[in-house]
Amino acid sequence: MKLGEINCVYPIFGVSSLKRIWGPLTVDGIFNIPANDSTHVWELNFEQNYIEIHSGREFVMPQDCFIFPLEEDSLYFKIKMPMHVKCASGDTLTINRSFLIDTGAAYDICLMYQTPELQFFNKQQDAVWLQFVDRYCRRYTVQTTLFDSFQMDSVRIYTFDFPNNVSDYVLGTNFLKRFNVYFDLPNRRIGLQPHKNYQRVVNP
């Protein structure tokens, strides 16, 4: 598959009706960052709203990035991210788990039904119930701190109470939008550069 001037190799290429699966869409198709790419740096610049694919030989990671190594032996992009969560009730929780990065999910943070953290959120009284396909999930708005220093307000954590085949812990696009994101695939790491002018616009 050719993206601009870059030739990308995808080991799997699926064909399906996105509108039948997801309903009305404003796009004709979707693609992801190929996990087997070992020569490029993929920049998702949410501050200026563009995607750029850099040569790994020439790219220099911005100095103000939080750096996370990509987990080995995974077909997906996973990073271990420690975060401290404070709920509206004042209750706090530290989550230090391996998160799947899902650039196709329009959420902040997702916790699946089998995760032990759900017991903590089950005690909170401020859940907003949302329809999810033919079922329901819950949403909590929290304050989150990364590395004991970087604070983020209005982070939304979604909990799913039914079995599924998704990774237990997921970071979605609405979390990533707080940063410019660099998938440094030659060095198997991800850089998150804080977005100085971030404002929440989309509220799924």
Short mmCIF file of C-alpha atoms in Angstrom, two decimals:
data_model
loop_
_atom_site.label_atom_id
_atom_site.label_comp_id
_atom_site.label_asym_id
_atom_site.label_seq_id
_atom_site.Cartn_x
_atom_site.Cartn_y
_atom_site.Cartn_z
CA MET A 1 0.00 0.00 0.00
CA LYS A 2 1.44 3.40 -0.98
CA LEU A 3 0.85 6.30 1.42
CA GLY A 4 2.15 9.46 -0.20
CA GLU A 5 5.67 8.50 -1.28
CA ILE A 6 6.01 5.74 1.30
CA ASN A 7 5.48 2.08 0.44
CA CYS A 8 3.97 0.20 3.38
CA VAL A 9 3.67 -3.58 3.64
CA TYR A 10 0.59 -4.94 5.41
CA PRO A 11 0.60 -8.69 6.13
CA ILE A 12 -3.21 -8.63 6.37
CA PHE A 13 -5.57 -6.63 4.16
CA GLY A 14 -9.28 -6.91 4.94
CA VAL A 15 -12.27 -5.95 2.83
CA SER A 16 -15.64 -5.35 4.50
CA SER A 17 -18.58 -2.97 4.57
CA LEU A 18 -17.72 -0.37 7.21
CA LYS A 19 -21.13 1.26 6.94
CA ARG A 20 -22.84 -2.05 7.62
CA ILE A 21 -20.69 -2.63 10.71
CA TRP A 22 -20.50 0.90 12.12
CA GLY A 23 -23.39 2.73 10.48
CA PRO A 24 -23.08 6.06 8.62
CA LEU A 25 -19.47 7.19 8.15
CA THR A 26 -17.74 10.17 6.58
CA VAL A 27 -14.75 8.10 5.40
CA ASP A 28 -14.30 5.58 2.61
CA GLY A 29 -11.86 3.32 4.45
CA ILE A 30 -9.45 3.00 7.34
CA PHE A 31 -5.81 1.99 7.75
CA ASN A 32 -3.44 1.60 10.66
CA ILE A 33 0.25 2.03 11.29
CA PRO A 34 1.82 -1.27 10.20
CA ALA A 35 3.33 -3.02 13.21
CA ASN A 36 6.06 -4.54 11.04
CA ASP A 37 7.42 -1.14 9.95
CA SER A 38 11.01 -0.85 11.19
CA THR A 39 12.28 2.14 9.19
CA HIS A 40 9.84 5.03 9.74
CA VAL A 41 8.65 7.39 12.44
CA TRP A 42 4.93 8.11 12.24
CA GLU A 43 4.01 11.55 13.58
CA LEU A 44 0.40 12.24 14.58
CA ASN A 45 0.42 15.99 15.09
CA PHE A 46 -2.84 16.86 16.83
CA GLU A 47 -1.74 20.45 17.42
CA GLN A 48 -1.61 21.23 13.68
CA ASN A 49 -3.87 18.35 12.52
CA TYR A 50 -1.60 16.40 10.20
CA ILE A 51 0.11 13.03 9.86
CA GLU A 52 3.70 12.84 8.64
CA ILE A 53 5.87 9.79 8.00
CA HIS A 54 9.55 10.50 8.68
CA SER A 55 12.65 8.55 7.74
CA GLY A 56 13.99 6.89 10.87
CA ARG A 57 17.57 7.77 9.89
CA GLU A 58 16.93 11.51 9.97
CA PHE A 59 14.36 11.91 12.73
CA VAL A 60 15.20 13.51 16.09
CA MET A 61 12.68 13.07 18.89
CA PRO A 62 11.57 16.43 20.42
CA GLN A 63 13.18 16.97 23.81
CA ASP A 64 9.92 17.69 25.66
CA CYS A 65 8.43 14.25 24.97
CA PHE A 66 7.46 11.59 27.46
CA ILE A 67 9.13 8.42 26.14
CA PHE A 68 7.62 4.95 26.46
CA PRO A 69 9.26 1.79 25.10
CA LEU A 70 7.02 -0.40 22.98
CA GLU A 71 6.48 -3.82 24.47
CA GLU A 72 8.25 -6.66 22.73
CA ASP A 73 6.60 -9.74 21.25
CA SER A 74 3.31 -7.97 20.54
CA LEU A 75 1.44 -7.69 17.26
CA TYR A 76 0.04 -4.38 18.49
CA PHE A 77 1.40 -1.15 19.94
CA LYS A 78 1.46 -1.51 23.72
CA ILE A 79 3.13 0.67 26.32
CA LYS A 80 3.26 0.49 30.10
CA MET A 81 2.01 3.79 31.47
CA PRO A 82 1.76 4.73 35.17
CA MET A 83 -1.05 7.15 35.98
CA HIS A 84 -2.66 8.49 39.13
CA VAL A 85 -6.43 8.98 38.92
CA LYS A 86 -8.61 11.19 41.13
CA CYS A 87 -12.40 10.83 40.90
CA ALA A 88 -15.08 13.43 41.59
CA SER A 89 -15.61 11.78 45.00
CA GLY A 90 -11.99 12.46 45.94
CA ASP A 91 -11.11 8.75 45.79
CA THR A 92 -7.78 8.02 44.13
CA LEU A 93 -6.34 5.08 42.23
CA THR A 94 -2.95 4.34 40.71
CA ILE A 95 -3.02 2.42 37.42
CA ASN A 96 0.27 1.04 36.13
CA ARG A 97 -0.68 -1.32 33.32
CA SER A 98 0.17 -2.18 29.74
CA PHE A 99 -2.15 -0.19 27.48
CA LEU A 100 -3.01 -1.00 23.89
CA ILE A 101 -2.84 2.14 21.74
CA ASP A 102 -5.93 2.17 19.52
CA THR A 103 -5.85 5.10 17.08
CA GLY A 104 -9.26 4.03 15.78
CA ALA A 105 -11.07 4.31 19.13
CA ALA A 106 -12.71 7.67 19.86
CA TYR A 107 -12.25 7.34 23.63
CA ASP A 108 -9.78 8.41 26.29
CA ILE A 109 -9.16 5.32 28.42
CA CYS A 110 -11.05 2.02 28.33
CA LEU A 111 -11.04 -0.65 31.04
CA MET A 112 -12.55 -4.03 30.18
CA TYR A 113 -14.77 -6.14 32.41
CA GLN A 114 -12.04 -8.50 33.63
CA THR A 115 -9.74 -5.75 35.00
CA PRO A 116 -9.49 -5.47 38.82
CA GLU A 117 -9.81 -1.67 38.62
CA LEU A 118 -13.52 -2.05 37.84
CA GLN A 119 -14.15 -2.83 41.51
CA PHE A 120 -12.90 0.67 42.34
CA PHE A 121 -15.10 2.37 39.73
CA ASN A 122 -18.15 0.31 40.70
CA LYS A 123 -18.14 2.24 44.00
CA GLN A 124 -18.25 5.65 42.31
CA GLN A 125 -21.61 7.41 42.11
CA ASP A 126 -21.04 9.70 39.12
CA ALA A 127 -21.15 7.18 36.28
CA VAL A 128 -22.76 8.23 32.99
CA TRP A 129 -24.34 5.29 31.18
CA LEU A 130 -23.81 5.19 27.42
CA GLN A 131 -25.06 2.87 24.71
CA PHE A 132 -22.29 0.83 23.09
CA VAL A 133 -23.58 -1.00 20.00
CA ASP A 134 -26.29 -3.24 21.53
CA ARG A 135 -25.05 -2.92 25.12
CA TYR A 136 -24.02 -0.26 27.61
CA CYS A 137 -20.81 1.05 29.12
CA ARG A 138 -20.11 3.59 31.86
CA ARG A 139 -18.09 6.78 31.73
CA TYR A 140 -16.29 8.58 34.56
CA THR A 141 -14.65 12.00 34.31
CA VAL A 142 -11.45 12.14 36.36
CA GLN A 143 -8.26 14.09 36.92
CA THR A 144 -5.15 12.20 35.87
CA THR A 145 -1.46 12.72 36.64
CA LEU A 146 1.39 11.16 34.65
CA PHE A 147 4.89 10.81 36.13
CA ASP A 148 3.79 12.67 39.29
CA SER A 149 3.99 15.97 37.40
CA PHE A 150 1.91 16.20 34.22
CA GLN A 151 -1.73 16.85 35.11
CA MET A 152 -4.70 16.32 32.82
CA ASP A 153 -8.26 17.30 33.68
CA SER A 154 -11.54 16.03 32.19
CA VAL A 155 -10.04 12.65 31.30
CA ARG A 156 -12.80 10.16 30.61
CA ILE A 157 -12.48 6.55 31.69
CA TYR A 158 -14.91 4.08 30.14
CA THR A 159 -15.68 0.75 31.81
CA PHE A 160 -17.15 -2.22 29.96
CA ASP A 161 -19.04 -4.84 31.98
CA PHE A 162 -19.38 -7.54 29.32
CA PRO A 163 -16.92 -10.03 27.80
CA ASN A 164 -15.13 -9.05 24.60
CA ASN A 165 -11.92 -9.84 22.76
CA VAL A 166 -10.33 -6.38 23.16
CA SER A 167 -7.20 -5.76 25.21
CA ASP A 168 -7.90 -5.20 28.92
CA TYR A 169 -6.53 -1.63 28.91
CA VAL A 170 -6.90 0.73 25.93
CA LEU A 171 -5.73 4.28 25.17
CA GLY A 172 -7.90 5.88 22.49
CA THR A 173 -7.65 8.91 20.26
CA ASN A 174 -9.21 11.35 22.72
CA PHE A 175 -6.34 10.58 25.11
CA LEU A 176 -3.72 10.87 22.37
CA LYS A 177 -5.12 14.23 21.23
CA ARG A 178 -3.60 15.84 24.30
CA PHE A 179 -0.20 15.23 22.70
CA ASN A 180 1.69 15.16 19.45
CA VAL A 181 2.44 11.46 19.11
CA TYR A 182 5.58 9.95 17.59
CA PHE A 183 5.68 6.24 16.78
CA ASP A 184 9.46 5.76 16.56
CA LEU A 185 9.38 2.27 15.10
CA PRO A 186 13.12 1.83 14.34
CA ASN A 187 13.81 2.36 18.06
CA ARG A 188 10.60 0.65 19.23
CA ARG A 189 9.38 3.55 21.34
CA ILE A 190 6.62 6.15 21.45
CA GLY A 191 7.03 9.84 22.28
CA LEU A 192 4.17 11.93 23.69
CA GLN A 193 4.76 15.67 23.34
CA PRO A 194 2.22 17.64 25.44
CA HIS A 195 -0.17 19.70 23.33
CA LYS A 196 0.09 23.20 24.81
CA ASN A 197 -3.18 24.43 23.26
CA TYR A 198 -5.31 21.35 23.90
CA GLN A 199 -9.07 21.79 24.25
CA ARG A 200 -11.63 19.01 24.34
CA VAL A 201 -13.90 19.35 21.31
CA VAL A 202 -15.42 15.91 20.69
CA ASN A 203 -17.26 14.33 23.61
CA PRO A 204 -18.32 10.76 22.82
#
